[in-house]
XYZ file of C-alpha atoms in Angstrom:
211
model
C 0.000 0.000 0.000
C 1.696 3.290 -1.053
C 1.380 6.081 1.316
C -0.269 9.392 1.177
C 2.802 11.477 3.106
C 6.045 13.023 0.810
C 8.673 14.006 2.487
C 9.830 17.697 1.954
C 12.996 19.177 3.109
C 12.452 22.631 5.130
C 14.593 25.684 4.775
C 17.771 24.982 6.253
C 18.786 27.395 9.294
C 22.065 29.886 8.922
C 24.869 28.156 9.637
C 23.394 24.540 10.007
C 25.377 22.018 8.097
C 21.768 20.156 7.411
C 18.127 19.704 8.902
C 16.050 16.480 9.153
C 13.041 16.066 6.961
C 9.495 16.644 8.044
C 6.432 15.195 6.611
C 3.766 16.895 4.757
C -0.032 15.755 4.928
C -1.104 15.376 1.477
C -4.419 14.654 2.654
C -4.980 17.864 4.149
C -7.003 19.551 1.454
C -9.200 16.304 1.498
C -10.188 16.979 5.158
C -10.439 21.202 4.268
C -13.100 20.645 1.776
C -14.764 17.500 3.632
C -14.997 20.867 6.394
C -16.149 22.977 3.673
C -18.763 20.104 2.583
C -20.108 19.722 6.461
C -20.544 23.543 7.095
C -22.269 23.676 3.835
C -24.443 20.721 3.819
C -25.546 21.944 7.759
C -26.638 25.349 6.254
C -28.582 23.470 3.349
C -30.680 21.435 6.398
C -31.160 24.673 8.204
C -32.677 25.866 4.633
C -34.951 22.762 4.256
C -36.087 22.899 7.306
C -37.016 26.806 6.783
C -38.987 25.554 4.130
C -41.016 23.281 5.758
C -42.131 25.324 8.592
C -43.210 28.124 6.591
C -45.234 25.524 5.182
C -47.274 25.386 7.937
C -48.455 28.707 7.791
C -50.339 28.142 4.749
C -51.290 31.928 5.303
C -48.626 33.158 4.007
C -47.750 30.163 1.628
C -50.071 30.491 -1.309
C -49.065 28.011 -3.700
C -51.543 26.524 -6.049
C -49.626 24.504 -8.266
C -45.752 22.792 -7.411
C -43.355 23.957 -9.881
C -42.934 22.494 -12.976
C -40.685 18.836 -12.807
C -39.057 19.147 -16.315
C -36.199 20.980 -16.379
C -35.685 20.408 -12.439
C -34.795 17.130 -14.011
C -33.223 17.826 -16.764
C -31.114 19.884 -14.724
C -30.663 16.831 -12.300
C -29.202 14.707 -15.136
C -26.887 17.141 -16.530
C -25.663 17.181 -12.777
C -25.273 13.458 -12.256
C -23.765 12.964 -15.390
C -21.419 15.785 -14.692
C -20.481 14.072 -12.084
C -20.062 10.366 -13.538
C -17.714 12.229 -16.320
C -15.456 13.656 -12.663
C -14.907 10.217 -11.448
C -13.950 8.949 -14.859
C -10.827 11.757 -14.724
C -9.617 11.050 -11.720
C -9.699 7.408 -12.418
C -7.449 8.642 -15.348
C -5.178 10.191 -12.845
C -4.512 7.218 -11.125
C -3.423 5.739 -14.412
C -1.954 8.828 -15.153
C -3.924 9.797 -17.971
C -3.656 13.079 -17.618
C -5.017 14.304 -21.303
C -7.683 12.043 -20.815
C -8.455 13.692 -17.204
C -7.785 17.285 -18.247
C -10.619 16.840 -21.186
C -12.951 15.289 -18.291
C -12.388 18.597 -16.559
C -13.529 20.747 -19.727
C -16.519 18.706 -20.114
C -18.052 18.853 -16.409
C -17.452 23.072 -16.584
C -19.357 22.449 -20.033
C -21.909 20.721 -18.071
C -21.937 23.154 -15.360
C -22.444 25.950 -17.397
C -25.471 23.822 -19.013
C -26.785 23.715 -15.815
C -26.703 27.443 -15.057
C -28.143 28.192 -18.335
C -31.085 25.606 -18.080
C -31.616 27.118 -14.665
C -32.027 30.756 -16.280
C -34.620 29.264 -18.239
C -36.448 28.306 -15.740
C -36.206 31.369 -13.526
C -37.674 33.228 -16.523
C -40.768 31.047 -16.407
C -41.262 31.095 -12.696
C -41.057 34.329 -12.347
C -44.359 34.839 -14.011
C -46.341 33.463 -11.668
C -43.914 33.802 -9.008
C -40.991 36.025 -7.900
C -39.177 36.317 -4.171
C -41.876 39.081 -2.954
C -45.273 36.852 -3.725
C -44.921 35.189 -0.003
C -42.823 33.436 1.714
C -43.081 30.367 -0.800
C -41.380 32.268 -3.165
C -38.966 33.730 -0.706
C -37.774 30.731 0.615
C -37.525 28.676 -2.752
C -35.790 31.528 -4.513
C -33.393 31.722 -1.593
C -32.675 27.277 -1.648
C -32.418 27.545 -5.625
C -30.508 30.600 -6.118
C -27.444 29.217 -3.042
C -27.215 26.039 -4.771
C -27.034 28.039 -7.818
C -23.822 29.879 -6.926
C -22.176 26.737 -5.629
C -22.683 25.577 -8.559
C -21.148 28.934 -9.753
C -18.048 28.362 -7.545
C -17.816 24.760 -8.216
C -17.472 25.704 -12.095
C -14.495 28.367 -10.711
C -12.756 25.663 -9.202
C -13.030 23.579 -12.003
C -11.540 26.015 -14.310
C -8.869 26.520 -11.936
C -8.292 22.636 -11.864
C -7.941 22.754 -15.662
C -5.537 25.206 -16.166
C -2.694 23.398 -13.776
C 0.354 22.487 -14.800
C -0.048 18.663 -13.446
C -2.216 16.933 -12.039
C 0.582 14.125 -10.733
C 2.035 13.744 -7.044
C 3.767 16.783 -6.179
C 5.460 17.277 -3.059
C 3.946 21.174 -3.024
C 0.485 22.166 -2.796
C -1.992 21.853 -4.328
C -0.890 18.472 -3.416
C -4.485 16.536 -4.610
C -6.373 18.827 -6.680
C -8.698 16.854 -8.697
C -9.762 14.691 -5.823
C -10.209 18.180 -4.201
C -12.265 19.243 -6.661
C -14.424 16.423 -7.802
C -15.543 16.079 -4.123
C -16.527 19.560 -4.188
C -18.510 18.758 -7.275
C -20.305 15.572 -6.058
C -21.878 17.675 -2.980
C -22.840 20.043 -5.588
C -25.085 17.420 -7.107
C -25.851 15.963 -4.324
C -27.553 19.061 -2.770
C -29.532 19.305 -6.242
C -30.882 15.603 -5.695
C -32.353 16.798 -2.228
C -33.389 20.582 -3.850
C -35.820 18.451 -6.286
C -36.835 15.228 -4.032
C -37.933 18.085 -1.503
C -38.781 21.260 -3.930
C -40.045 19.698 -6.781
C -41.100 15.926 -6.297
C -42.855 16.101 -3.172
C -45.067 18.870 -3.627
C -46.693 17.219 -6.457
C -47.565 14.046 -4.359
C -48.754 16.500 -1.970
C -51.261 17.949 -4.671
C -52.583 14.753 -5.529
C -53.115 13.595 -2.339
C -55.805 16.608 -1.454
């Protein structure tokens, strides 16, 4: 089993003949962005659960009709697929494939931006029967939407970022593993959008026929 930790050799002091090594995490950006992915995911729930209890005051939550499920899951397939093409490069890193994984990369901010587009389209249509000052329906599900929307935004940044490096090999200098980095970034993207339509989308419409 090969190990995760490279050995770099620190600055040596002023007048010191040598220094020993010391050993450099290269799984630190893994557990950074698994921090990212908890603080984020946390904030999501407290979202969700927003939604649901202005629910109850049904009030101030006039919504006749759930919003329309097609290009929610259109949107939900680019996603998944997006992500499918992320774990395909960084397979190819491991067989160090790196054309192969670079191109993966191109495609998934392709996809991304596919997303954000399909999403416009269906912003336009909402918003004429709905916009962020009907009640607090539309508050609240312009507010879930339009978050995931810009981590999908900054998901597509770090993406292009990702692309344009030198390497994507072992290095002993950050960013020591980028495209795993990344793609796990990318999967809680799409994984948020699963939950945004099981809970936005899917579920009102059961709710509708069962009144």
């Amino acid at each position: 089993m090969t190990s995760d930790i490279s050995l770099a050799r620190p600055p040596e002091k002023p007048g010191a003949s040598h220094t020993r090594e010391w050993p450099i995490e290269l799984n630190r950006g893994t557990y950074a962005v698994w921090t990212v992915i908890v603080t984020e995911a946390a904030l999501f729930v407290c979202f969700f659960a927003s939604y649901y209890f202005l629910g109850n005051d049904k009030d101030r939550w006039a919504i006749d009709t759930p919003p329309k499920l097609t290009l929610a899951l259109i949107m939900l397939s680019v996603l998944i697929s997006s992500s499918f093409v992320m774990m395909f490069g960084e397979r190819m890193v491991k067989q160090q494939r790196f054309v192969l994984a670079r191109i993966s990369v191109f495609v998934t901010v392709a996809m991304g931006v596919g997303f954000l587009v399909i999403q416009a389209f269906e912003y336009k249509d909402h918003w004429k029967t709905l916009t962020p000052f009907s009640d607090s329906y539309g508050s609240i599900f312009y507010t879930i939407v339009s978050f995931h929307a810009a981590h999908v935004l900054v998901g597509i940044l770090m993406l292009c970022y990702l692309g344009i490096l030198p390497t994507y090999g072992p290095s002993k200098f950050p960013p020591h593993r980028p495209f795993h980095v990344v793609t796990l970034y990318w999967h809680f993207v799409d994984a948020i959008w699963i939950f945004v339509v099981l809970l936005l989308y899917v579920i009102p419409h059961f709710q509708v026929l069962g009144r």
